[in-house]
PDB file of C-alpha atoms in Angstrom:
ATOM      1  CA  MET K1013      -5.974 -26.057  30.508  1.00  0.00           C
ATOM      2  CA  MET K1014      -8.078 -22.908  30.565  1.00  0.00           C
ATOM      3  CA  SER K1015      -7.669 -19.938  32.890  1.00  0.00           C
ATOM      4  CA  GLU K1016     -10.528 -19.084  35.191  1.00  0.00           C
ATOM      5  CA  TYR K1017     -13.139 -16.526  34.203  1.00  0.00           C
ATOM      6  CA  ASP K1018     -12.360 -13.045  35.516  1.00  0.00           C
ATOM      7  CA  PRO K1019     -15.623 -11.179  36.256  1.00  0.00           C
ATOM      8  CA  ASN K1020     -13.667  -7.881  36.203  1.00  0.00           C
ATOM      9  CA  TYR K1021     -12.353  -8.426  32.673  1.00  0.00           C
ATOM     10  CA  LYS K1022     -12.997  -5.544  30.305  1.00  0.00           C
ATOM     11  CA  SER K1023     -12.229  -5.899  26.625  1.00  0.00           C
ATOM     12  CA  VAL K1024     -10.005  -3.315  25.011  1.00  0.00           C
ATOM     13  CA  PRO K1025     -11.657  -1.485  22.105  1.00  0.00           C
ATOM     14  CA  VAL K1026     -10.133  -1.979  18.669  1.00  0.00           C
ATOM     15  CA  THR K1027      -8.372   1.227  17.733  1.00  0.00           C
ATOM     16  CA  ALA K1028      -6.530   0.524  14.478  1.00  0.00           C
ATOM     17  CA  LYS K1029      -7.259   1.946  11.054  1.00  0.00           C
ATOM     18  CA  VAL K1030      -6.653  -0.406   8.119  1.00  0.00           C
ATOM     19  CA  GLY K1031      -4.981   0.735   4.934  1.00  0.00           C
ATOM     20  CA  PHE K1032      -3.077  -0.723   2.047  1.00  0.00           C
ATOM     21  CA  LYS K1033      -0.392  -0.053  -0.568  1.00  0.00           C
ATOM     22  CA  ALA K1034       0.316  -1.875  -3.824  1.00  0.00           C
ATOM     23  CA  VAL K1035       3.608  -2.431  -5.596  1.00  0.00           C
ATOM     24  CA  VAL K1036       2.446  -2.496  -9.224  1.00  0.00           C
ATOM     25  CA  PHE K1037       4.517  -4.167 -11.956  1.00  0.00           C
ATOM     26  CA  ASN K1038       4.097  -3.432 -15.674  1.00  0.00           C
ATOM     27  CA  PRO K1039       4.664  -5.938 -18.535  1.00  0.00           C
ATOM     28  CA  GLU K1040       8.393  -5.030 -18.542  1.00  0.00           C
ATOM     29  CA  ASP K1041       8.562  -5.998 -14.836  1.00  0.00           C
ATOM     30  CA  GLU K1042       9.159  -2.399 -13.769  1.00  0.00           C
ATOM     31  CA  VAL K1043       7.730  -0.937 -10.552  1.00  0.00           C
ATOM     32  CA  LEU K1044       5.323   2.018 -10.531  1.00  0.00           C
ATOM     33  CA  PHE K1045       6.333   4.915  -8.276  1.00  0.00           C
ATOM     34  CA  LEU K1046       4.039   7.895  -7.723  1.00  0.00           C
ATOM     35  CA  ARG K1047       5.251  11.326  -6.545  1.00  0.00           C
ATOM     36  CA  ARG K1048       2.994  12.832  -3.872  1.00  0.00           C
ATOM     37  CA  SER K1049       1.487  16.222  -4.722  1.00  0.00           C
ATOM     38  CA  SER K1050       1.742  19.397  -2.649  1.00  0.00           C
ATOM     39  CA  LYS K1051      -1.848  18.768  -1.480  1.00  0.00           C
ATOM     40  CA  CYS K1052      -0.751  15.689   0.516  1.00  0.00           C
ATOM     41  CA  SER K1053       1.501  14.846   3.425  1.00  0.00           C
ATOM     42  CA  ARG K1054       5.052  13.898   2.382  1.00  0.00           C
ATOM     43  CA  ALA K1055       4.718  16.253  -0.629  1.00  0.00           C
ATOM     44  CA  GLY K1056       7.301  15.380  -3.283  1.00  0.00           C
ATOM     45  CA  GLY K1057       7.953  11.978  -1.710  1.00  0.00           C
ATOM     46  CA  TRP K1058       7.696   8.713  -3.594  1.00  0.00           C
ATOM     47  CA  ASP K1059       4.707   6.511  -2.950  1.00  0.00           C
ATOM     48  CA  PHE K1060       2.753   3.476  -4.116  1.00  0.00           C
ATOM     49  CA  PRO K1061      -0.960   3.506  -4.933  1.00  0.00           C
ATOM     50  CA  GLY K1062      -3.071   2.839  -1.879  1.00  0.00           C
ATOM     51  CA  GLY K1063      -5.348   4.227   0.771  1.00  0.00           C
ATOM     52  CA  GLY K1064      -7.878   3.263   3.379  1.00  0.00           C
ATOM     53  CA  ILE K1065     -10.323   0.415   3.354  1.00  0.00           C
ATOM     54  CA  GLU K1066     -13.979   1.387   3.132  1.00  0.00           C
ATOM     55  CA  PHE K1067     -16.541   0.016   5.578  1.00  0.00           C
ATOM     56  CA  GLY K1068     -17.353  -3.613   4.730  1.00  0.00           C
ATOM     57  CA  GLU K1069     -14.934  -3.668   1.791  1.00  0.00           C
ATOM     58  CA  ASP K1070     -12.900  -6.728   0.848  1.00  0.00           C
ATOM     59  CA  PRO K1071      -9.193  -5.734   0.981  1.00  0.00           C
ATOM     60  CA  TYR K1072      -8.530  -7.119  -2.513  1.00  0.00           C
ATOM     61  CA  VAL K1073     -11.420  -5.109  -3.943  1.00  0.00           C
ATOM     62  CA  GLY K1074     -10.207  -2.083  -1.987  1.00  0.00           C
ATOM     63  CA  ILE K1075      -6.672  -2.093  -3.326  1.00  0.00           C
ATOM     64  CA  GLU K1076      -7.913  -2.607  -6.885  1.00  0.00           C
ATOM     65  CA  ARG K1077     -10.256   0.378  -6.364  1.00  0.00           C
ATOM     66  CA  GLU K1078      -7.469   2.546  -4.942  1.00  0.00           C
ATOM     67  CA  VAL K1079      -5.055   1.740  -7.792  1.00  0.00           C
ATOM     68  CA  THR K1080      -7.733   2.623 -10.340  1.00  0.00           C
ATOM     69  CA  GLU K1081      -8.762   5.818  -8.489  1.00  0.00           C
ATOM     70  CA  GLU K1082      -5.177   7.057  -8.276  1.00  0.00           C
ATOM     71  CA  THR K1083      -3.847   5.901 -11.671  1.00  0.00           C
ATOM     72  CA  GLN K1084      -6.733   4.709 -13.883  1.00  0.00           C
ATOM     73  CA  LEU K1085      -4.780   1.445 -14.243  1.00  0.00           C
ATOM     74  CA  VAL K1086      -6.462  -1.933 -13.863  1.00  0.00           C
ATOM     75  CA  VAL K1087      -4.505  -4.532 -11.889  1.00  0.00           C
ATOM     76  CA  SER K1088      -4.591  -8.319 -11.715  1.00  0.00           C
ATOM     77  CA  ASP K1089      -2.697 -11.104  -9.932  1.00  0.00           C
ATOM     78  CA  VAL K1090      -3.122  -9.220  -6.659  1.00  0.00           C
ATOM     79  CA  THR K1091      -1.438 -10.932  -3.704  1.00  0.00           C
ATOM     80  CA  VAL K1092      -0.629  -9.948  -0.126  1.00  0.00           C
ATOM     81  CA  VAL K1093       3.114  -9.674   0.480  1.00  0.00           C
ATOM     82  CA  ASN K1094       3.342  -7.806   3.782  1.00  0.00           C
ATOM     83  CA  VAL K1095       1.297  -6.798   6.830  1.00  0.00           C
ATOM     84  CA  GLU K1096       2.595  -4.450   9.481  1.00  0.00           C
ATOM     85  CA  SER K1097       1.475  -2.028  12.132  1.00  0.00           C
ATOM     86  CA  VAL K1098       2.507   1.618  12.054  1.00  0.00           C
ATOM     87  CA  VAL K1099       1.814   4.879  13.811  1.00  0.00           C
ATOM     88  CA  ASP K1100       0.904   7.420  11.130  1.00  0.00           C
ATOM     89  CA  ALA K1101       1.794  11.114  10.919  1.00  0.00           C
ATOM     90  CA  LYS K1102      -1.276  11.996  13.018  1.00  0.00           C
ATOM     91  CA  GLY K1103      -0.195   9.593  15.772  1.00  0.00           C
ATOM     92  CA  GLU K1104      -2.926   7.092  14.921  1.00  0.00           C
ATOM     93  CA  PHE K1105      -2.338   3.349  14.951  1.00  0.00           C
ATOM     94  CA  ALA K1106      -2.836   1.589  11.629  1.00  0.00           C
ATOM     95  CA  ILE K1107      -2.480  -1.851  10.102  1.00  0.00           C
ATOM     96  CA  ILE K1108      -1.115  -1.621   6.555  1.00  0.00           C
ATOM     97  CA  ILE K1109      -1.539  -4.483   4.096  1.00  0.00           C
ATOM     98  CA  GLY K1110       1.088  -4.523   1.352  1.00  0.00           C
ATOM     99  CA  PHE K1111       0.090  -6.007  -1.990  1.00  0.00           C
ATOM    100  CA  LYS K1112       1.863  -6.969  -5.176  1.00  0.00           C
ATOM    101  CA  ALA K1113      -0.080  -6.545  -8.436  1.00  0.00           C
ATOM    102  CA  HIS K1114       0.400  -6.487 -12.200  1.00  0.00           C
ATOM    103  CA  THR K1115      -0.996  -4.228 -14.903  1.00  0.00           C
ATOM    104  CA  ASN K1116      -0.943  -4.216 -18.673  1.00  0.00           C
ATOM    105  CA  GLY K1117      -1.137  -0.423 -18.635  1.00  0.00           C
ATOM    106  CA  VAL K1118       1.902   1.811 -18.857  1.00  0.00           C
ATOM    107  CA  ASP K1119       0.447   5.339 -18.879  1.00  0.00           C
ATOM    108  CA  PRO K1120      -1.195   6.164 -15.552  1.00  0.00           C
ATOM    109  CA  VAL K1121      -3.625   9.077 -15.350  1.00  0.00           C
ATOM    110  CA  LEU K1122      -2.919  10.581 -11.942  1.00  0.00           C
ATOM    111  CA  SER K1123      -5.402  11.828  -9.368  1.00  0.00           C
ATOM    112  CA  TRP K1124      -4.827  15.048  -7.408  1.00  0.00           C
ATOM    113  CA  GLU K1125      -2.896  13.050  -4.803  1.00  0.00           C
ATOM    114  CA  HIS K1126       0.105  12.635  -7.110  1.00  0.00           C
ATOM    115  CA  ASP K1127       1.818  14.930  -9.609  1.00  0.00           C
ATOM    116  CA  GLY K1128       4.332  12.597 -11.226  1.00  0.00           C
ATOM    117  CA  PHE K1129       5.206   8.978 -11.768  1.00  0.00           C
ATOM    118  CA  GLY K1130       7.980   6.710 -12.950  1.00  0.00           C
ATOM    119  CA  TRP K1131       8.404   3.100 -13.970  1.00  0.00           C
ATOM    120  CA  VAL K1132      11.602   1.890 -12.300  1.00  0.00           C
ATOM    121  CA  SER K1133      13.503  -1.356 -12.852  1.00  0.00           C
ATOM    122  CA  ARG K1134      13.537  -3.923 -10.063  1.00  0.00           C
ATOM    123  CA  GLU K1135      17.261  -3.295  -9.584  1.00  0.00           C
ATOM    124  CA  ASP K1136      16.925   0.495  -9.313  1.00  0.00           C
ATOM    125  CA  SER K1137      13.723   0.411  -7.255  1.00  0.00           C
ATOM    126  CA  VAL K1138      15.584  -0.622  -4.102  1.00  0.00           C
ATOM    127  CA  ASN K1139      17.534   2.665  -4.259  1.00  0.00           C
ATOM    128  CA  MET K1140      14.430   4.873  -4.219  1.00  0.00           C
ATOM    129  CA  ASP K1141      14.023   7.168  -1.207  1.00  0.00           C
ATOM    130  CA  LEU K1142      11.047   5.629   0.609  1.00  0.00           C
ATOM    131  CA  PRO K1143       9.626   5.553   4.126  1.00  0.00           C
ATOM    132  CA  GLU K1144      10.482   2.356   5.992  1.00  0.00           C
ATOM    133  CA  MET K1145       7.006   0.828   5.612  1.00  0.00           C
ATOM    134  CA  HIS K1146       7.049   1.391   1.840  1.00  0.00           C
ATOM    135  CA  LYS K1147      10.550  -0.094   1.612  1.00  0.00           C
ATOM    136  CA  ASN K1148       9.398  -3.177   3.540  1.00  0.00           C
ATOM    137  CA  ILE K1149       6.477  -3.709   1.155  1.00  0.00           C
ATOM    138  CA  LEU K1150       8.724  -3.191  -1.874  1.00  0.00           C
ATOM    139  CA  LEU K1151      11.344  -5.675  -0.683  1.00  0.00           C
ATOM    140  CA  LYS K1152       8.682  -8.306   0.013  1.00  0.00           C
ATOM    141  CA  ALA K1153       7.096  -7.732  -3.412  1.00  0.00           C
ATOM    142  CA  LEU K1154      10.480  -8.028  -5.128  1.00  0.00           C
ATOM    143  CA  SER K1155      11.404 -11.218  -3.280  1.00  0.00           C
ATOM    144  CA  ASP K1156       8.061 -12.905  -3.883  1.00  0.00           C
ATOM    145  CA  ILE K1157       8.519 -15.517  -6.619  1.00  0.00           C
ATOM    146  CA  ARG K1158       5.911 -15.257  -9.369  1.00  0.00           C
TER     147      ARG K1158
END
């Protein structure tokens, strides 16, 4: 059964940004962590490659672009492992898509957004100091059977 049409109905505008993060595994099954530079929010904090989706961009293409922009690494086997809504540091609502990906590279070349990196074992990765959203993506990526 359908409800009756309400002539006073007004749609609510969409107000969410869309972004993504990728948990990247190397051939040794280690996780890539990036340290945020002093030019970014959460300076010195650990991070995963990611960013915002560009207008009209496919999310899979977008995360591959972001990983390459931030690390010069090429990824494959990209899969979605997590989707959640967050309120960012500016108080804006965002939907964040968490991906899992693999690379054959081991020596990232960092963009200005990061000033350090580390490849961390699966076991040790869960002990990294991460924001809750990042931790959620990591745990989903680690639990996802390949």
